[in-house]
Coordinates of C-alpha atoms in Angstrom, one line a residue:
M290 CA 20.5 33.3 -30.5
R291 CA 17.3 35.3 -30.1
R292 CA 15.5 34.3 -26.5
V293 CA 11.6 33.9 -27.3
G294 CA 10.1 32.9 -23.7
G295 CA 11.4 29.1 -22.9
A296 CA 12.1 28.2 -26.5
V297 CA 16.0 28.1 -25.9
A298 CA 15.8 25.9 -23.1
V299 CA 13.2 23.8 -25.4
M300 CA 15.7 23.9 -28.3
V301 CA 18.4 22.3 -26.0
V302 CA 16.4 19.8 -24.6
I303 CA 15.1 18.4 -28.2
A304 CA 19.1 18.5 -29.2
V305 CA 20.1 16.7 -26.7
A306 CA 17.4 14.2 -27.1
V307 CA 18.0 13.4 -30.6
G308 CA 21.8 13.3 -30.0
V309 CA 22.6 16.7 -31.6
G310 CA 24.8 19.0 -29.7
V311 CA 24.0 23.0 -29.4
G312 CA 25.7 24.2 -31.8
G313 CA 25.1 21.7 -34.4
C314 CA 28.2 19.3 -33.2
S315 CA 27.7 15.8 -33.4
R316 CA 27.7 13.0 -30.5
N317 CA 30.1 9.7 -30.8
G318 CA 27.1 7.9 -31.6
P319 CA 23.7 7.6 -29.8
E320 CA 23.3 6.0 -26.3
A321 CA 21.2 3.4 -25.7
P322 CA 18.0 4.8 -24.2
P323 CA 16.9 3.9 -20.7
P324 CA 14.7 1.1 -20.0
V325 CA 10.7 2.3 -20.7
A326 CA 9.5 0.7 -17.3
V327 CA 12.4 2.6 -15.4
V328 CA 11.2 6.0 -17.1
V329 CA 7.5 5.3 -16.4
A330 CA 8.4 4.6 -13.0
D331 CA 10.4 7.9 -12.5
A332 CA 7.9 10.3 -14.0
A333 CA 5.1 8.5 -12.0
V334 CA 7.0 9.7 -9.2
A335 CA 7.5 13.2 -10.1
V336 CA 3.9 14.0 -11.0
A337 CA 3.3 12.1 -7.3
E338 CA 5.9 14.2 -5.5
Q339 CA 4.5 17.4 -7.7
A340 CA 1.1 16.5 -6.8
E341 CA 1.9 16.3 -3.2
A342 CA 3.4 19.8 -2.8
D343 CA 0.7 21.2 -4.9
A344 CA -1.7 19.9 -2.4
G345 CA -0.6 21.8 0.7
P346 CA -2.1 21.3 4.1
L347 CA -4.6 18.4 3.7
T348 CA -7.3 17.2 6.5
A349 CA -9.3 14.9 4.4
W350 CA -9.0 13.0 1.0
T351 CA -11.8 14.3 -0.2
D352 CA -10.3 17.8 0.1
P353 CA -10.1 20.0 -3.5
G354 CA -6.4 19.8 -2.7
A355 CA -6.5 16.3 -2.4
V356 CA -8.4 15.8 -5.2
R357 CA -6.1 18.0 -7.4
A358 CA -3.2 15.6 -6.7
L359 CA -5.2 12.6 -7.3
T360 CA -6.1 13.7 -10.5
K361 CA -2.3 14.0 -11.6
S362 CA -1.5 10.5 -10.3
C363 CA -3.8 7.8 -8.2
A364 CA -0.5 6.9 -6.3
F365 CA -0.7 10.1 -4.5
D366 CA 0.1 9.6 -0.9
P367 CA 1.2 12.9 1.3
T368 CA 1.6 10.5 4.4
M369 CA 4.4 8.4 3.3
R370 CA 6.8 10.4 5.2
G371 CA 4.8 10.3 8.1
H372 CA 1.4 10.6 10.1
G373 CA -1.4 12.8 9.5
P374 CA -5.0 12.9 9.2
L375 CA -4.9 11.1 5.9
S376 CA -2.9 8.3 7.0
C377 CA -3.7 4.7 8.1
A378 CA -1.7 4.7 10.7
F379 CA -2.5 5.8 14.4
D380 CA 0.1 8.6 15.8
F381 CA 2.1 7.0 18.7
E382 CA 0.3 6.9 22.0
Q383 CA 2.0 6.7 25.2
S384 CA 0.6 6.6 28.9
C385 CA 2.5 6.5 32.1
V386 CA -0.4 4.2 33.7
P387 CA 0.4 0.3 33.3
D388 CA -2.3 -1.0 31.7
P389 CA -1.8 -4.3 29.7
C390 CA -5.0 -4.1 28.0
E391 CA -4.3 -0.7 26.4
D392 CA -0.9 -2.0 25.5
E393 CA -2.8 -5.0 23.4
R394 CA -5.2 -2.6 22.0
R395 CA -2.9 0.0 20.6
E396 CA -0.2 -2.8 19.7
T397 CA -2.6 -5.7 18.6
C398 CA -5.7 -4.4 17.7
A399 CA -5.3 -0.8 16.1
A400 CA -2.5 -1.9 14.5
E401 CA -4.9 -4.6 12.6
C402 CA -7.3 -2.0 11.9
G403 CA -4.6 0.3 10.8
N404 CA -3.2 -2.8 8.3
T405 CA -7.2 -3.2 6.9
C406 CA -7.4 0.2 5.8
A407 CA -3.6 0.2 4.0
T408 CA -5.0 -2.6 2.2
C409 CA -8.4 -0.7 1.5
G410 CA -6.0 2.3 0.3
Q411 CA -4.4 0.1 -2.5
T412 CA -7.6 -1.1 -3.8
C413 CA -9.1 2.9 -4.1
V414 CA -5.5 3.5 -5.8
T415 CA -6.1 0.2 -8.2
Q416 CA -9.5 1.0 -9.4
C417 CA -8.5 4.6 -10.1
V418 CA -5.7 4.0 -12.1
A419 CA -8.8 1.6 -14.1
C420 CA -11.3 4.1 -13.7
K421 CA -8.4 6.4 -15.7
A422 CA -7.3 4.2 -18.5
P423 CA -10.1 4.9 -20.7
C424 CA -9.9 8.5 -20.1
R425 CA -9.3 11.5 -22.9
D426 CA -9.9 14.7 -20.8
E427 CA -9.1 16.3 -17.5
A428 CA -12.8 16.0 -16.7
C429 CA -12.9 12.2 -17.0
R430 CA -9.6 12.2 -14.5
R431 CA -10.8 14.5 -12.1
A432 CA -14.2 12.5 -11.7
C433 CA -11.7 9.1 -11.0
A434 CA -9.9 11.0 -8.8
V435 CA -13.1 12.4 -6.8
S436 CA -14.1 8.6 -6.3
C437 CA -10.3 7.8 -5.5
G438 CA -10.7 10.2 -2.7
R439 CA -14.1 9.1 -1.6
C440 CA -12.7 5.7 -1.3
R441 CA -9.7 6.4 0.6
Q442 CA -11.6 8.2 3.2
D443 CA -13.9 5.7 3.9
C444 CA -11.0 3.3 4.4
I445 CA -9.9 5.9 7.1
G446 CA -13.4 6.1 8.6
A447 CA -13.4 2.4 8.3
R448 CA -10.1 2.3 10.5
D449 CA -11.8 4.7 13.5
R450 CA -15.1 2.6 13.8
C451 CA -12.7 -0.6 14.0
S452 CA -10.5 1.4 16.3
T453 CA -13.0 3.3 18.6
G454 CA -15.7 0.4 18.4
H455 CA -14.2 -3.1 17.7
C456 CA -11.0 -2.6 19.4
G457 CA -13.1 -0.5 22.7
D458 CA -15.0 -3.8 22.5
E459 CA -11.7 -5.8 23.2
Y460 CA -10.4 -3.4 25.5
K461 CA -13.4 -3.7 27.8
G462 CA -13.4 -7.3 27.8
C463 CA -9.6 -7.5 28.4
R464 CA -10.0 -5.2 31.6
A465 CA -12.5 -7.5 32.9
R466 CA -10.6 -10.6 32.7
L467 CA -7.5 -8.9 34.4
V468 CA -9.2 -7.6 37.0
T469 CA -11.1 -11.0 37.6
S470 CA -7.9 -12.9 37.3
W471 CA -6.5 -10.2 39.8
I472 CA -9.0 -11.1 42.4
T473 CA -9.1 -14.4 41.4
N474 CA -5.4 -14.5 42.7
R475 CA -5.7 -12.4 45.7
C476 CA -3.6 -10.2 44.6
D477 CA -4.2 -7.5 46.6
S478 CA -2.8 -9.5 49.6
V479 CA 0.3 -10.0 47.9
C480 CA 0.9 -6.7 46.8
A481 CA 2.5 -5.2 50.3
P482 CA 4.9 -8.4 51.2
F483 CA 6.3 -8.3 47.6
I484 CA 6.8 -4.0 47.6
A485 CA 8.7 -4.6 51.2
C486 CA 10.5 -7.6 50.0
R487 CA 11.6 -6.1 46.7
N488 CA 12.4 -2.4 48.8
K489 CA 14.9 -4.2 51.1
C490 CA 16.4 -6.3 48.7
A491 CA 17.5 -2.9 46.9
E492 CA 18.8 -1.8 50.2
R493 CA 21.4 -3.8 49.3
D494 CA 22.5 -2.7 45.9
K495 CA 20.8 -5.3 44.0
D496 CA 20.0 -5.0 40.4
G497 CA 16.4 -4.3 40.1
E498 CA 15.2 -6.8 38.0
D499 CA 17.0 -9.5 40.1
C500 CA 15.1 -8.3 43.0
T501 CA 12.0 -8.9 41.4
L502 CA 12.8 -12.3 40.5
T503 CA 14.4 -12.9 44.1
C504 CA 10.8 -11.6 45.7
Y505 CA 8.5 -13.6 43.2
D506 CA 10.2 -16.8 44.8
K507 CA 10.0 -15.4 48.4
V508 CA 6.4 -14.2 48.0
P509 CA 3.7 -17.0 47.5
G510 CA 1.7 -15.4 44.9
A511 CA 3.8 -13.1 43.5
R512 CA 5.0 -14.7 40.1
A513 CA 0.9 -15.5 39.5
C514 CA 0.1 -11.8 39.9
K515 CA 3.7 -10.0 38.9
P516 CA 2.7 -7.4 41.3
N517 CA 4.7 -3.8 41.0
E518 CA 4.1 -0.2 42.8
M519 CA 2.0 1.1 40.0
I520 CA 0.1 -2.0 38.8
C521 CA -1.2 -2.4 42.6
E522 CA -2.5 1.0 42.7
A523 CA -4.3 0.4 39.5
M524 CA -5.9 -2.6 40.2
T525 CA -6.8 -1.5 43.5
Y526 CA -8.9 1.3 42.2
A527 CA -9.8 -0.1 39.2
A528 CA -13.7 1.1 38.0
E529 CA -13.9 -3.0 36.9
R530 CA -14.3 -4.2 40.4
R531 CA -17.9 -2.9 40.6
E532 CA -18.9 -5.6 38.1
V533 CA -16.2 -8.5 38.6
D534 CA -15.6 -8.2 42.5
P535 CA -17.9 -10.6 44.4
K536 CA -17.3 -8.3 47.6
W537 CA -19.1 -5.1 45.7
K538 CA -22.2 -6.7 45.2
A539 CA -22.3 -8.9 48.5
N540 CA -21.6 -5.5 50.5
G541 CA -23.9 -3.4 48.2
C542 CA -21.0 -1.4 47.9
D543 CA -23.1 0.7 45.3
A544 CA -25.8 1.9 48.0
V545 CA -22.2 2.6 50.2
C546 CA -21.1 4.9 47.6
E547 CA -24.3 6.9 47.8
R548 CA -24.7 7.3 51.2
I549 CA -21.0 8.4 51.4
W550 CA -22.2 10.8 48.7
A551 CA -25.3 12.2 50.7
C552 CA -23.5 12.3 54.1
A553 CA -20.3 14.4 51.7
R554 CA -23.0 16.6 50.1
T555 CA -24.8 17.4 53.3
A556 CA -21.6 18.3 55.2
C557 CA -20.5 20.3 52.7
E558 CA -23.6 22.5 52.4
K559 CA -23.1 22.9 56.3
K560 CA -19.8 24.4 56.2
G561 CA -20.3 25.7 52.5
C562 CA -16.7 23.8 51.3
G563 CA -18.0 24.6 47.8
E564 CA -17.2 20.7 46.7
A565 CA -18.8 17.9 48.4
I566 CA -15.6 15.8 47.6
K567 CA -14.1 17.8 49.9
E568 CA -16.0 16.1 52.9
F569 CA -15.9 12.5 50.9
E570 CA -13.0 10.6 53.3
G571 CA -14.7 12.3 56.2
C572 CA -17.4 10.6 55.4
R573 CA -16.2 7.3 54.1
A574 CA -14.8 6.9 57.7
R575 CA -18.7 7.4 59.3
T576 CA -20.2 4.9 56.9
L577 CA -21.0 1.3 57.4
K578 CA -19.2 -0.9 55.3
A579 CA -17.0 1.6 53.1
G580 CA -14.0 -0.5 54.4
A581 CA -14.9 -3.3 53.3
C582 CA -16.0 -1.9 50.1
G583 CA -13.1 -0.4 49.3
A584 CA -15.0 2.6 48.7
S585 CA -12.7 5.2 47.3
T586 CA -13.7 8.8 45.4
L587 CA -12.5 6.1 42.0
L588 CA -14.8 3.5 43.0
C589 CA -17.2 5.6 44.0
P590 CA -17.6 8.1 40.9
Q591 CA -18.8 11.5 41.4
A592 CA -22.0 11.0 39.5
W593 CA -23.8 9.6 42.9
E594 CA -22.8 13.7 44.2

């Protein structure tokens, strides 16, 4: 048989499709064709996978590669195998700083923003399919793909605004409530005896969780505060204290911070130390009410420097 381009392969496919073996041999009766729905679904998957392969690295749904892929299939979604700039899901974030408000922001609020984005994306796909239905040429399908890409990118933009705006406000409110509760329950005074109790318990080779529960009962107020070394330090120097701690305003701590930094700048200039923060501790020790304010470089921002 003489080969002309891909003609041989095409003849083989045609022969199999009509139930005639290569070389003219007949088959033992026709086989039942697969259900139409299965064929259509398999074809859609194949088209989407090929479109994904053709698209290459993408940074936005409006990129030319994404538009080409959406022209072939409205169901194109390169994020199904992981996250990325086109995904509604946020990449995993890990923090070593204990912050229940950050956990709530990430696991609850941001997750809701991602779910809304995913629902928005499905609406874009449905609209794209409806748009392509009457199309008779590539230009029409491409116009639908461009519209779909813009729609999907708008979903990503709304997700980001939700995460930074709405979730940012939720986070600030949560932090204010958390620090207020810490101060109201006098948790600062609970930290030292609780940590001492747990350390003593641990010396007897008891399980850490058992020691925590034991000291919750032994130390007054510990169960309400749920202290540990990390959360105690984080709450002691929480920036929200400047807004919610009654002692901060009562002692005029903003003015105290300004005096500490003014002292530090002057002392540094005299010594040529280069950075005023190097003189902060010495000036804090000499500044009236600095101890009552709990003044530190964390509670006295360098903006006052």
